[in-house]
Amino acid sequence: MRNRALLVVDIQNDFCEGGALAVSGGSDVARDVSAHLRDHADRYVAVVATRDWHAPLPDTNDGHFATGADPDYVTTWPVHCVADTPGAEYHPALQLPAGTLHVRKGQGRQDYSGFEGEVVGAPGETLAAVLAAAGVTEVDVVGLATDHCVAATATDARAAGLAATVLLDLTAAVASPTTLRAVARLAQQGVGLTTSTA
């Protein structure tokens, strides 16, 4: 029997409309993921929510924050999701169930994947180990942004031996060209690409 988890990636204020690094459609994703969780509560044995949780300047988080030059929006970015600021909080429309596992990533580093982060309340435990202990064998991945942290999280799920599917209608992207490349890479890695209604 396969046990499935939902990985909710970075649905934070700074990545939604009005935020420091807004993705068009981010607020809709927050609402739609909440509806998906309400309608399919029995589908998942675990729900994981990840957040960027960056150190403030002058720490550039291993070069993640652009300083002295314009960001290239590939490896350098405007300041966003600084720990303990409103921008780092989950979008208010995101309603997570009790028992959700929370992961903080990018703490002084250039983390993109939720599997690189730290599981809150489980110091020293990797997300892969926590999911394995829960008997999880497959994951659905949703959130922001399709072409960056969602893709990286799905890639690392496969590397951890999990079956992984991205529910594309429950994601939003930074840009079309990077999304097309990311989706092609995911398909080559064996990541499923579908919608929440398929």
Short mmCIF file of C-alpha atoms in Angstrom, two decimals:
data_model
loop_
_atom_site.label_atom_id
_atom_site.label_comp_id
_atom_site.label_asym_id
_atom_site.label_seq_id
_atom_site.Cartn_x
_atom_site.Cartn_y
_atom_site.Cartn_z
CA MET A 1 0.00 0.00 0.00
CA ARG A 2 1.25 3.45 -0.90
CA ASN A 3 1.04 6.23 1.68
CA ARG A 4 0.91 9.72 0.25
CA ALA A 5 1.96 13.09 1.68
CA LEU A 6 1.22 16.58 0.39
CA LEU A 7 4.22 18.91 0.23
CA VAL A 8 3.07 22.55 0.30
CA VAL A 9 5.99 24.66 -0.88
CA ASP A 10 6.60 28.28 0.17
CA ILE A 11 3.09 29.77 0.04
CA GLN A 12 4.30 32.87 1.85
CA ASN A 13 3.33 36.52 1.80
CA ASP A 14 6.50 37.64 0.02
CA PHE A 15 5.82 35.22 -2.86
CA CYS A 16 2.21 36.34 -3.33
CA GLU A 17 0.76 39.54 -4.78
CA GLY A 18 2.07 42.57 -2.90
CA GLY A 19 5.11 40.72 -1.58
CA ALA A 20 8.79 41.42 -2.09
CA LEU A 21 9.16 38.65 -4.70
CA ALA A 22 5.59 38.21 -5.86
CA VAL A 23 4.54 35.42 -8.22
CA SER A 24 1.44 36.17 -10.27
CA GLY A 25 -1.34 33.89 -9.08
CA GLY A 26 0.27 33.18 -5.71
CA SER A 27 -2.81 34.22 -3.73
CA ASP A 28 -5.02 31.99 -5.87
CA VAL A 29 -2.69 29.08 -5.19
CA ALA A 30 -3.05 29.70 -1.44
CA ARG A 31 -6.83 29.53 -1.70
CA ASP A 32 -6.86 26.58 -4.08
CA VAL A 33 -4.44 24.50 -1.98
CA SER A 34 -6.65 25.15 1.06
CA ALA A 35 -9.69 23.94 -0.86
CA HIS A 36 -7.77 20.87 -2.04
CA LEU A 37 -6.86 20.04 1.54
CA ARG A 38 -10.48 20.40 2.67
CA ASP A 39 -11.80 18.27 -0.19
CA HIS A 40 -9.14 15.55 0.04
CA ALA A 41 -8.28 15.35 3.72
CA ASP A 42 -8.39 11.55 3.59
CA ARG A 43 -5.90 11.33 0.71
CA TYR A 44 -2.80 12.21 2.74
CA VAL A 45 -1.15 10.57 5.73
CA ALA A 46 0.98 13.68 6.22
CA VAL A 47 1.01 17.34 5.17
CA VAL A 48 4.31 19.22 5.05
CA ALA A 49 4.58 23.00 4.62
CA THR A 50 7.91 24.59 3.73
CA ARG A 51 8.99 28.19 4.18
CA ASP A 52 11.97 30.26 3.18
CA TRP A 53 13.38 31.56 6.46
CA HIS A 54 16.33 33.74 5.51
CA ALA A 55 18.74 35.62 7.75
CA PRO A 56 18.46 39.43 7.44
CA LEU A 57 21.06 41.63 5.79
CA PRO A 58 23.99 42.08 6.01
CA ASP A 59 23.91 38.26 5.71
CA THR A 60 23.35 37.58 2.01
CA ASN A 61 22.43 33.94 2.69
CA ASP A 62 25.38 32.53 0.73
CA GLY A 63 24.79 35.01 -2.09
CA HIS A 64 21.05 34.35 -2.36
CA PHE A 65 20.27 38.04 -1.77
CA ALA A 66 21.57 40.35 -4.48
CA THR A 67 23.73 43.14 -3.13
CA GLY A 68 25.62 45.73 -5.14
CA ALA A 69 23.95 44.64 -8.40
CA ASP A 70 20.52 43.88 -9.78
CA PRO A 71 19.27 40.34 -9.08
CA ASP A 72 19.39 37.92 -11.98
CA TYR A 73 16.29 36.00 -10.78
CA VAL A 74 18.13 32.74 -11.34
CA THR A 75 20.62 32.51 -8.48
CA THR A 76 20.33 36.00 -6.94
CA TRP A 77 17.12 37.56 -5.68
CA PRO A 78 15.72 40.63 -3.94
CA VAL A 79 15.56 40.42 -0.16
CA HIS A 80 12.57 38.23 0.76
CA CYS A 81 11.15 35.96 3.46
CA VAL A 82 13.40 37.24 6.22
CA ALA A 83 12.90 35.23 9.39
CA ASP A 84 10.27 36.56 11.80
CA THR A 85 8.93 39.19 9.38
CA PRO A 86 5.40 39.35 7.89
CA GLY A 87 6.79 38.47 4.46
CA ALA A 88 7.99 35.10 5.73
CA GLU A 89 4.60 34.14 7.15
CA TYR A 90 2.23 31.83 5.31
CA HIS A 91 -0.34 33.59 3.14
CA PRO A 92 -3.47 34.18 5.25
CA ALA A 93 -5.62 32.22 2.78
CA LEU A 94 -3.53 29.08 3.33
CA GLN A 95 -5.36 26.90 5.82
CA LEU A 96 -3.19 24.03 7.00
CA PRO A 97 -4.56 21.10 9.01
CA ALA A 98 -3.59 20.30 12.57
CA GLY A 99 -0.49 18.14 12.65
CA THR A 100 1.14 19.77 9.63
CA LEU A 101 4.93 19.34 9.60
CA HIS A 102 6.75 22.64 9.09
CA VAL A 103 10.11 22.99 7.37
CA ARG A 104 12.28 26.11 7.40
CA LYS A 105 14.84 26.42 4.62
CA GLY A 106 17.46 28.87 3.46
CA GLN A 107 18.68 29.75 6.93
CA GLY A 108 21.88 31.47 5.84
CA ARG A 109 22.06 29.22 2.76
CA GLN A 110 20.83 28.99 -0.82
CA ASP A 111 18.18 26.33 -0.25
CA TYR A 112 15.49 25.73 -2.85
CA SER A 113 14.22 22.24 -2.05
CA GLY A 114 12.15 21.53 1.03
CA PHE A 115 14.38 18.48 1.54
CA GLU A 116 17.30 20.83 2.26
CA GLY A 117 15.51 22.52 5.14
CA GLU A 118 15.12 21.81 8.83
CA VAL A 119 12.00 20.12 10.20
CA VAL A 120 10.62 22.26 13.02
CA GLY A 121 10.49 20.28 16.26
CA ALA A 122 12.77 17.52 14.94
CA PRO A 123 16.31 18.88 15.23
CA GLY A 124 18.83 16.92 13.24
CA GLU A 125 16.18 14.97 11.33
CA THR A 126 15.93 15.34 7.57
CA LEU A 127 12.57 15.65 5.86
CA ALA A 128 13.30 12.43 3.98
CA ALA A 129 13.83 10.58 7.28
CA VAL A 130 10.68 12.02 8.85
CA LEU A 131 8.57 11.00 5.83
CA ALA A 132 10.12 7.52 5.83
CA ALA A 133 9.30 7.11 9.52
CA ALA A 134 5.69 8.02 8.73
CA GLY A 135 5.58 5.32 6.05
CA VAL A 136 5.27 7.81 3.19
CA THR A 137 6.08 6.33 -0.20
CA GLU A 138 4.73 9.03 -2.54
CA VAL A 139 4.20 12.77 -2.49
CA ASP A 140 2.13 15.37 -4.28
CA VAL A 141 3.95 18.71 -4.56
CA VAL A 142 2.16 22.07 -4.78
CA GLY A 143 2.99 25.72 -4.12
CA LEU A 144 5.44 28.40 -5.24
CA ALA A 145 7.17 28.68 -7.53
CA THR A 146 6.75 25.95 -10.13
CA ASP A 147 10.06 26.63 -11.83
CA HIS A 148 12.20 26.94 -8.72
CA CYS A 149 11.35 25.59 -5.26
CA VAL A 150 8.49 23.33 -6.37
CA ALA A 151 10.69 21.75 -9.05
CA ALA A 152 13.65 21.40 -6.67
CA THR A 153 11.47 19.77 -4.01
CA ALA A 154 9.98 17.29 -6.49
CA THR A 155 13.47 16.45 -7.79
CA ASP A 156 14.73 15.74 -4.28
CA ALA A 157 11.65 13.67 -3.48
CA ARG A 158 12.56 11.37 -6.38
CA ALA A 159 16.19 11.30 -5.22
CA ALA A 160 14.91 10.18 -1.80
CA GLY A 161 13.18 7.21 -3.44
CA LEU A 162 9.65 8.63 -3.32
CA ALA A 163 7.16 8.62 -6.14
CA ALA A 164 6.51 12.31 -6.83
CA THR A 165 3.76 14.18 -8.67
CA VAL A 166 3.46 17.94 -9.20
CA LEU A 167 -0.16 19.15 -9.27
CA LEU A 168 0.42 21.92 -11.78
CA ASP A 169 -2.91 23.72 -11.23
CA LEU A 170 -1.91 24.20 -7.59
CA THR A 171 1.34 25.97 -8.48
CA ALA A 172 2.33 29.32 -9.95
CA ALA A 173 5.55 30.17 -11.76
CA VAL A 174 8.06 32.98 -12.00
CA ALA A 175 8.37 32.84 -15.80
CA SER A 176 7.31 30.70 -18.75
CA PRO A 177 10.79 29.86 -20.15
CA THR A 178 12.13 28.61 -16.83
CA THR A 179 8.92 26.70 -16.20
CA LEU A 180 9.12 24.89 -19.54
CA ARG A 181 12.70 23.86 -18.79
CA ALA A 182 11.84 22.78 -15.26
CA VAL A 183 8.85 20.72 -16.38
CA ALA A 184 10.95 18.99 -19.03
CA ARG A 185 13.59 18.10 -16.43
CA LEU A 186 10.96 16.79 -14.03
CA ALA A 187 9.46 14.55 -16.71
CA GLN A 188 12.91 13.13 -17.48
CA GLN A 189 13.39 12.39 -13.77
CA GLY A 190 10.15 10.43 -13.60
CA VAL A 191 8.12 13.07 -11.75
CA GLY A 192 4.42 12.92 -12.55
CA LEU A 193 2.86 16.09 -13.96
CA THR A 194 -0.89 16.39 -13.65
CA THR A 195 -3.66 18.45 -12.05
CA SER A 196 -5.58 18.11 -8.83
CA THR A 197 -8.74 17.18 -10.79
CA ALA A 198 -7.19 14.53 -13.02
#
